[in-house]
Amino acid sequence: MAPDFTLKLTDKTKITRDELRGQVVVLNFWATWCGPCRTELPLLDAYYQTQQKAGLRVFAVATEDSVPAYQMKKLFAAMHITPALGIKGPYDVMDGVPTNIVIGRDGRIRYAKANAFDLDQLNALLVPLLREPVPAT
């Protein structure tokens, strides 16, 4: 099972792992200086727009070495995925950024790797997870 976490969003609200149960969740750890991140974020954003009705949630978690949040307001305003200032829990960048952690509807970690997604990888990983039924509570 995915360990508990609490995301601190840019609007100062918080969201927990338990509040996301039944959805497919992508935690994307990124940095403003990261070239692959700058390519991946727009892809994740577009993918989220097409799959959110199927139960997908994507959170862009800025790493501590990114520029301050106030300097990212324009980027955050243009994105549909949810930007987060940080995460409390045993989650962190693995071997570099971007790091992606995918949690299935059942609350289990299904993918965790330092790697930028491309469209084929997103489809191969997420489409089967989005087709899984929502577990009974």
Short mmCIF file of N, CA and C in Angstrom, two decimals:
data_model
loop_
_atom_site.label_atom_id
_atom_site.label_comp_id
_atom_site.label_asym_id
_atom_site.label_seq_id
_atom_site.Cartn_x
_atom_site.Cartn_y
_atom_site.Cartn_z
N MET A 1 0.84 -1.20 0.00
CA MET A 1 0.00 0.00 0.00
C MET A 1 0.87 1.25 0.00
N ALA A 2 0.36 2.29 -0.61
CA ALA A 2 1.06 3.56 -0.62
C ALA A 2 1.05 4.14 0.80
N PRO A 3 2.22 4.55 1.30
CA PRO A 3 2.25 5.18 2.61
C PRO A 3 1.42 6.47 2.63
N ASP A 4 0.96 6.83 3.81
CA ASP A 4 0.21 8.08 3.97
C ASP A 4 1.03 9.26 3.48
N PHE A 5 0.33 10.26 2.94
CA PHE A 5 0.98 11.52 2.59
C PHE A 5 -0.03 12.63 2.68
N THR A 6 0.49 13.83 2.81
CA THR A 6 -0.31 15.05 2.75
C THR A 6 0.39 16.00 1.80
N LEU A 7 -0.31 16.43 0.79
CA LEU A 7 0.20 17.41 -0.16
C LEU A 7 -0.19 18.81 0.29
N LYS A 8 0.76 19.72 0.26
CA LYS A 8 0.47 21.13 0.52
C LYS A 8 0.36 21.81 -0.84
N LEU A 9 -0.84 22.25 -1.17
CA LEU A 9 -1.09 22.84 -2.49
C LEU A 9 -0.72 24.32 -2.50
N THR A 10 -0.61 24.88 -3.67
CA THR A 10 -0.19 26.27 -3.79
C THR A 10 -1.21 27.24 -3.22
N ASP A 11 -2.47 26.83 -3.11
CA ASP A 11 -3.48 27.70 -2.51
C ASP A 11 -3.55 27.53 -0.99
N LYS A 12 -2.56 26.84 -0.42
CA LYS A 12 -2.39 26.59 1.02
C LYS A 12 -3.32 25.52 1.57
N THR A 13 -4.17 24.92 0.72
CA THR A 13 -4.98 23.81 1.19
C THR A 13 -4.13 22.55 1.20
N LYS A 14 -4.66 21.51 1.82
CA LYS A 14 -3.95 20.24 1.90
C LYS A 14 -4.87 19.13 1.42
N ILE A 15 -4.26 18.09 0.88
CA ILE A 15 -5.01 16.92 0.43
C ILE A 15 -4.22 15.68 0.85
N THR A 16 -4.94 14.69 1.33
CA THR A 16 -4.29 13.49 1.84
C THR A 16 -4.49 12.31 0.90
N ARG A 17 -3.69 11.29 1.13
CA ARG A 17 -3.80 10.05 0.35
C ARG A 17 -5.22 9.49 0.45
N ASP A 18 -5.79 9.49 1.65
CA ASP A 18 -7.12 8.92 1.84
C ASP A 18 -8.20 9.65 1.05
N GLU A 19 -8.03 10.94 0.85
CA GLU A 19 -9.01 11.72 0.08
C GLU A 19 -8.97 11.36 -1.40
N LEU A 20 -7.89 10.74 -1.84
CA LEU A 20 -7.71 10.39 -3.26
C LEU A 20 -8.04 8.93 -3.54
N ARG A 21 -8.45 8.18 -2.54
CA ARG A 21 -8.73 6.76 -2.72
C ARG A 21 -9.79 6.56 -3.81
N GLY A 22 -9.58 5.58 -4.65
CA GLY A 22 -10.50 5.30 -5.75
C GLY A 22 -10.10 6.00 -7.04
N GLN A 23 -9.09 6.85 -6.98
CA GLN A 23 -8.60 7.54 -8.17
C GLN A 23 -7.19 7.02 -8.50
N VAL A 24 -6.77 7.21 -9.72
CA VAL A 24 -5.39 6.92 -10.12
C VAL A 24 -4.62 8.22 -9.92
N VAL A 25 -3.55 8.16 -9.14
CA VAL A 25 -2.82 9.36 -8.74
C VAL A 25 -1.39 9.30 -9.28
N VAL A 26 -0.97 10.40 -9.91
CA VAL A 26 0.42 10.56 -10.33
C VAL A 26 1.01 11.68 -9.49
N LEU A 27 2.08 11.35 -8.75
CA LEU A 27 2.86 12.35 -8.03
C LEU A 27 4.10 12.60 -8.88
N ASN A 28 4.20 13.78 -9.44
CA ASN A 28 5.31 14.13 -10.32
C ASN A 28 6.21 15.12 -9.60
N PHE A 29 7.41 14.67 -9.23
CA PHE A 29 8.40 15.53 -8.59
C PHE A 29 9.25 16.15 -9.68
N TRP A 30 9.33 17.47 -9.70
CA TRP A 30 9.99 18.17 -10.78
C TRP A 30 10.75 19.38 -10.23
N ALA A 31 11.58 19.97 -11.06
CA ALA A 31 12.31 21.18 -10.71
C ALA A 31 12.30 22.13 -11.90
N THR A 32 12.32 23.40 -11.61
CA THR A 32 12.27 24.40 -12.68
C THR A 32 13.49 24.35 -13.59
N TRP A 33 14.64 23.94 -13.08
CA TRP A 33 15.87 23.90 -13.87
C TRP A 33 16.00 22.63 -14.71
N CYS A 34 15.09 21.68 -14.54
CA CYS A 34 15.18 20.35 -15.17
C CYS A 34 14.60 20.37 -16.59
N GLY A 35 15.47 20.13 -17.58
CA GLY A 35 15.03 20.11 -18.98
C GLY A 35 13.96 19.06 -19.26
N PRO A 36 14.16 17.78 -18.87
CA PRO A 36 13.12 16.78 -19.10
C PRO A 36 11.79 17.12 -18.40
N CYS A 37 11.89 17.80 -17.26
CA CYS A 37 10.66 18.20 -16.55
C CYS A 37 9.86 19.21 -17.37
N ARG A 38 10.57 20.13 -18.01
CA ARG A 38 9.90 21.16 -18.80
C ARG A 38 9.20 20.56 -20.02
N THR A 39 9.69 19.43 -20.49
CA THR A 39 9.03 18.72 -21.58
C THR A 39 7.87 17.88 -21.06
N GLU A 40 8.07 17.25 -19.92
CA GLU A 40 7.08 16.33 -19.37
C GLU A 40 5.85 17.04 -18.79
N LEU A 41 6.03 18.18 -18.13
CA LEU A 41 4.89 18.85 -17.50
C LEU A 41 3.76 19.17 -18.47
N PRO A 42 4.03 19.76 -19.65
CA PRO A 42 2.93 20.01 -20.58
C PRO A 42 2.26 18.71 -21.05
N LEU A 43 3.04 17.64 -21.22
CA LEU A 43 2.47 16.35 -21.60
C LEU A 43 1.55 15.83 -20.51
N LEU A 44 2.01 15.86 -19.25
CA LEU A 44 1.16 15.42 -18.14
C LEU A 44 -0.09 16.26 -18.03
N ASP A 45 0.05 17.57 -18.26
CA ASP A 45 -1.10 18.46 -18.18
C ASP A 45 -2.13 18.12 -19.26
N ALA A 46 -1.68 17.91 -20.49
CA ALA A 46 -2.60 17.56 -21.58
C ALA A 46 -3.23 16.20 -21.33
N TYR A 47 -2.43 15.26 -20.83
CA TYR A 47 -2.95 13.92 -20.55
C TYR A 47 -4.02 13.97 -19.46
N TYR A 48 -3.76 14.75 -18.44
CA TYR A 48 -4.73 14.92 -17.36
C TYR A 48 -6.05 15.49 -17.90
N GLN A 49 -5.95 16.46 -18.78
CA GLN A 49 -7.17 17.06 -19.34
C GLN A 49 -8.05 16.03 -20.04
N THR A 50 -7.42 15.06 -20.71
CA THR A 50 -8.20 14.06 -21.44
C THR A 50 -8.67 12.91 -20.54
N GLN A 51 -7.98 12.68 -19.42
CA GLN A 51 -8.28 11.50 -18.59
C GLN A 51 -8.86 11.82 -17.22
N GLN A 52 -9.01 13.07 -16.86
CA GLN A 52 -9.50 13.38 -15.52
C GLN A 52 -10.90 12.82 -15.26
N LYS A 53 -11.74 12.79 -16.27
CA LYS A 53 -13.09 12.25 -16.07
C LYS A 53 -13.07 10.75 -15.82
N ALA A 54 -11.97 10.09 -16.19
CA ALA A 54 -11.82 8.65 -15.95
C ALA A 54 -11.27 8.36 -14.55
N GLY A 55 -10.98 9.44 -13.79
CA GLY A 55 -10.51 9.24 -12.43
C GLY A 55 -9.03 9.47 -12.23
N LEU A 56 -8.40 10.24 -13.11
CA LEU A 56 -6.97 10.53 -12.98
C LEU A 56 -6.77 11.83 -12.22
N ARG A 57 -5.81 11.83 -11.30
CA ARG A 57 -5.35 13.05 -10.62
C ARG A 57 -3.85 13.13 -10.79
N VAL A 58 -3.34 14.30 -11.13
CA VAL A 58 -1.91 14.51 -11.30
C VAL A 58 -1.51 15.70 -10.44
N PHE A 59 -0.46 15.50 -9.65
CA PHE A 59 0.06 16.55 -8.78
C PHE A 59 1.51 16.81 -9.15
N ALA A 60 1.83 18.06 -9.47
CA ALA A 60 3.19 18.48 -9.78
C ALA A 60 3.81 19.01 -8.49
N VAL A 61 4.72 18.23 -7.91
CA VAL A 61 5.33 18.59 -6.63
C VAL A 61 6.68 19.23 -6.92
N ALA A 62 6.77 20.53 -6.67
CA ALA A 62 8.02 21.25 -6.91
C ALA A 62 9.05 20.85 -5.86
N THR A 63 10.26 20.57 -6.32
CA THR A 63 11.32 20.20 -5.39
C THR A 63 11.89 21.46 -4.72
N GLU A 64 12.59 21.26 -3.63
CA GLU A 64 13.10 22.39 -2.85
C GLU A 64 14.10 23.26 -3.61
N ASP A 65 14.73 22.69 -4.63
CA ASP A 65 15.72 23.48 -5.36
C ASP A 65 15.13 24.21 -6.57
N SER A 66 13.80 24.25 -6.65
CA SER A 66 13.14 25.04 -7.69
C SER A 66 13.09 26.50 -7.26
N VAL A 67 12.70 27.37 -8.16
CA VAL A 67 12.54 28.77 -7.80
C VAL A 67 11.36 28.90 -6.84
N PRO A 68 11.28 30.00 -6.09
CA PRO A 68 10.18 30.17 -5.14
C PRO A 68 8.81 30.14 -5.84
N ALA A 69 7.81 29.72 -5.08
CA ALA A 69 6.46 29.53 -5.63
C ALA A 69 5.91 30.80 -6.28
N TYR A 70 6.19 31.95 -5.70
CA TYR A 70 5.64 33.19 -6.29
C TYR A 70 6.16 33.42 -7.70
N GLN A 71 7.34 32.88 -8.02
CA GLN A 71 7.88 33.03 -9.37
C GLN A 71 7.26 32.03 -10.35
N MET A 72 6.54 31.05 -9.82
CA MET A 72 5.91 30.04 -10.68
C MET A 72 4.42 30.28 -10.88
N LYS A 73 3.90 31.38 -10.38
CA LYS A 73 2.45 31.65 -10.46
C LYS A 73 1.92 31.61 -11.88
N LYS A 74 2.66 32.17 -12.82
CA LYS A 74 2.21 32.21 -14.22
C LYS A 74 2.11 30.78 -14.77
N LEU A 75 3.11 29.96 -14.47
CA LEU A 75 3.07 28.55 -14.90
C LEU A 75 1.90 27.83 -14.27
N PHE A 76 1.74 27.99 -12.95
CA PHE A 76 0.64 27.32 -12.24
C PHE A 76 -0.72 27.75 -12.78
N ALA A 77 -0.85 29.01 -13.14
CA ALA A 77 -2.13 29.51 -13.66
C ALA A 77 -2.47 28.88 -15.01
N ALA A 78 -1.47 28.50 -15.78
CA ALA A 78 -1.69 27.92 -17.10
C ALA A 78 -1.93 26.41 -17.05
N MET A 79 -1.60 25.78 -15.93
CA MET A 79 -1.71 24.32 -15.84
C MET A 79 -3.08 23.88 -15.32
N HIS A 80 -3.49 22.70 -15.75
CA HIS A 80 -4.72 22.08 -15.26
C HIS A 80 -4.42 21.09 -14.14
N ILE A 81 -3.21 20.50 -14.17
CA ILE A 81 -2.84 19.60 -13.08
C ILE A 81 -2.64 20.44 -11.82
N THR A 82 -2.69 19.79 -10.69
CA THR A 82 -2.63 20.49 -9.43
C THR A 82 -1.18 20.67 -8.98
N PRO A 83 -0.73 21.93 -8.84
CA PRO A 83 0.63 22.15 -8.37
C PRO A 83 0.68 22.05 -6.84
N ALA A 84 1.76 21.47 -6.34
CA ALA A 84 1.95 21.33 -4.90
C ALA A 84 3.30 21.90 -4.52
N LEU A 85 3.32 22.54 -3.36
CA LEU A 85 4.56 23.13 -2.86
C LEU A 85 5.41 22.11 -2.13
N GLY A 86 4.79 21.02 -1.71
CA GLY A 86 5.54 20.01 -0.99
C GLY A 86 4.66 18.86 -0.60
N ILE A 87 5.29 17.84 -0.03
CA ILE A 87 4.58 16.65 0.39
C ILE A 87 5.15 16.20 1.74
N LYS A 88 4.26 15.84 2.63
CA LYS A 88 4.67 15.31 3.92
C LYS A 88 4.40 13.81 3.89
N GLY A 89 5.43 13.04 4.15
CA GLY A 89 5.32 11.59 4.07
C GLY A 89 6.59 11.03 3.46
N PRO A 90 6.70 9.72 3.38
CA PRO A 90 7.93 9.09 2.89
C PRO A 90 8.06 9.07 1.37
N TYR A 91 7.88 10.22 0.76
CA TYR A 91 7.97 10.35 -0.70
C TYR A 91 9.01 11.41 -1.01
N ASP A 92 9.83 11.14 -2.00
CA ASP A 92 10.86 12.10 -2.36
C ASP A 92 11.38 11.76 -3.75
N VAL A 93 12.23 12.64 -4.24
CA VAL A 93 12.91 12.40 -5.50
C VAL A 93 13.76 11.15 -5.34
N MET A 94 13.73 10.27 -6.32
CA MET A 94 14.47 9.02 -6.22
C MET A 94 15.92 9.21 -6.66
N ASP A 95 16.20 9.07 -7.94
CA ASP A 95 17.56 9.23 -8.45
C ASP A 95 17.70 10.47 -9.31
N GLY A 96 16.79 11.40 -9.16
CA GLY A 96 16.81 12.62 -9.96
C GLY A 96 15.40 13.02 -10.33
N VAL A 97 15.32 14.15 -11.00
CA VAL A 97 14.02 14.63 -11.45
C VAL A 97 13.97 14.54 -12.97
N PRO A 98 12.80 14.28 -13.51
CA PRO A 98 11.56 14.05 -12.78
C PRO A 98 11.51 12.65 -12.17
N THR A 99 10.84 12.57 -11.04
CA THR A 99 10.49 11.30 -10.42
C THR A 99 8.98 11.20 -10.45
N ASN A 100 8.47 10.06 -10.88
CA ASN A 100 7.02 9.84 -10.93
C ASN A 100 6.65 8.65 -10.07
N ILE A 101 5.62 8.85 -9.26
CA ILE A 101 5.05 7.77 -8.45
C ILE A 101 3.58 7.68 -8.83
N VAL A 102 3.15 6.48 -9.20
CA VAL A 102 1.76 6.26 -9.62
C VAL A 102 1.10 5.34 -8.60
N ILE A 103 -0.06 5.77 -8.11
CA ILE A 103 -0.83 5.00 -7.14
C ILE A 103 -2.15 4.60 -7.81
N GLY A 104 -2.45 3.31 -7.77
CA GLY A 104 -3.68 2.81 -8.38
C GLY A 104 -4.91 3.11 -7.53
N ARG A 105 -6.06 2.82 -8.10
CA ARG A 105 -7.33 3.05 -7.41
C ARG A 105 -7.40 2.31 -6.08
N ASP A 106 -6.68 1.19 -6.00
CA ASP A 106 -6.68 0.36 -4.80
C ASP A 106 -5.74 0.88 -3.71
N GLY A 107 -5.05 2.00 -3.98
CA GLY A 107 -4.17 2.58 -2.99
C GLY A 107 -2.76 2.01 -2.99
N ARG A 108 -2.45 1.16 -3.97
CA ARG A 108 -1.12 0.55 -4.04
C ARG A 108 -0.24 1.33 -5.02
N ILE A 109 1.04 1.42 -4.67
CA ILE A 109 2.00 2.03 -5.60
C ILE A 109 2.18 1.07 -6.77
N ARG A 110 1.96 1.57 -7.98
CA ARG A 110 2.06 0.76 -9.18
C ARG A 110 3.28 1.09 -10.02
N TYR A 111 3.91 2.23 -9.73
CA TYR A 111 5.09 2.67 -10.49
C TYR A 111 5.82 3.69 -9.64
N ALA A 112 7.12 3.61 -9.59
CA ALA A 112 7.94 4.61 -8.90
C ALA A 112 9.32 4.59 -9.55
N LYS A 113 9.63 5.68 -10.24
CA LYS A 113 10.88 5.70 -10.98
C LYS A 113 11.27 7.15 -11.31
N ALA A 114 12.57 7.38 -11.35
CA ALA A 114 13.09 8.66 -11.83
C ALA A 114 13.19 8.55 -13.34
N ASN A 115 12.24 9.13 -14.02
CA ASN A 115 12.16 9.01 -15.47
C ASN A 115 11.06 9.94 -15.98
N ALA A 116 11.30 10.58 -17.10
CA ALA A 116 10.27 11.40 -17.73
C ALA A 116 9.39 10.50 -18.59
N PHE A 117 8.10 10.66 -18.47
CA PHE A 117 7.16 9.91 -19.28
C PHE A 117 7.10 10.47 -20.69
N ASP A 118 6.83 9.58 -21.66
CA ASP A 118 6.38 10.02 -22.97
C ASP A 118 4.95 9.51 -23.12
N LEU A 119 4.29 9.86 -24.20
CA LEU A 119 2.89 9.52 -24.36
C LEU A 119 2.66 8.01 -24.37
N ASP A 120 3.52 7.26 -25.04
CA ASP A 120 3.36 5.80 -25.08
C ASP A 120 3.47 5.19 -23.69
N GLN A 121 4.42 5.67 -22.88
CA GLN A 121 4.57 5.16 -21.52
C GLN A 121 3.35 5.50 -20.67
N LEU A 122 2.84 6.71 -20.80
CA LEU A 122 1.65 7.10 -20.05
C LEU A 122 0.47 6.19 -20.39
N ASN A 123 0.26 5.97 -21.69
CA ASN A 123 -0.85 5.10 -22.10
C ASN A 123 -0.67 3.68 -21.60
N ALA A 124 0.54 3.14 -21.73
CA ALA A 124 0.79 1.76 -21.32
C ALA A 124 0.58 1.57 -19.82
N LEU A 125 0.95 2.56 -19.05
CA LEU A 125 0.82 2.45 -17.59
C LEU A 125 -0.56 2.85 -17.08
N LEU A 126 -1.06 3.98 -17.54
CA LEU A 126 -2.26 4.55 -16.93
C LEU A 126 -3.58 4.03 -17.49
N VAL A 127 -3.65 3.73 -18.76
CA VAL A 127 -4.93 3.26 -19.32
C VAL A 127 -5.43 2.00 -18.60
N PRO A 128 -4.58 0.99 -18.39
CA PRO A 128 -5.09 -0.19 -17.65
C PRO A 128 -5.52 0.16 -16.22
N LEU A 129 -4.80 1.06 -15.57
CA LEU A 129 -5.18 1.44 -14.20
C LEU A 129 -6.50 2.20 -14.19
N LEU A 130 -6.71 3.05 -15.18
CA LEU A 130 -7.96 3.82 -15.25
C LEU A 130 -9.16 2.92 -15.59
N ARG A 131 -8.89 1.78 -16.20
CA ARG A 131 -9.98 0.84 -16.53
C ARG A 131 -10.36 -0.05 -15.35
N GLU A 132 -9.51 -0.10 -14.32
CA GLU A 132 -9.84 -0.91 -13.14
C GLU A 132 -11.05 -0.31 -12.43
N PRO A 133 -11.90 -1.16 -11.87
CA PRO A 133 -13.05 -0.63 -11.14
C PRO A 133 -12.61 0.05 -9.84
N VAL A 134 -13.41 1.00 -9.42
CA VAL A 134 -13.17 1.65 -8.13
C VAL A 134 -13.48 0.65 -7.03
N PRO A 135 -12.55 0.40 -6.11
CA PRO A 135 -12.80 -0.57 -5.05
C PRO A 135 -13.95 -0.15 -4.16
N ALA A 136 -14.68 -1.13 -3.67
CA ALA A 136 -15.76 -0.84 -2.73
C ALA A 136 -15.15 -0.39 -1.41
N THR A 137 -15.80 0.55 -0.77
CA THR A 137 -15.28 1.05 0.50
C THR A 137 -15.88 0.35 1.69
#
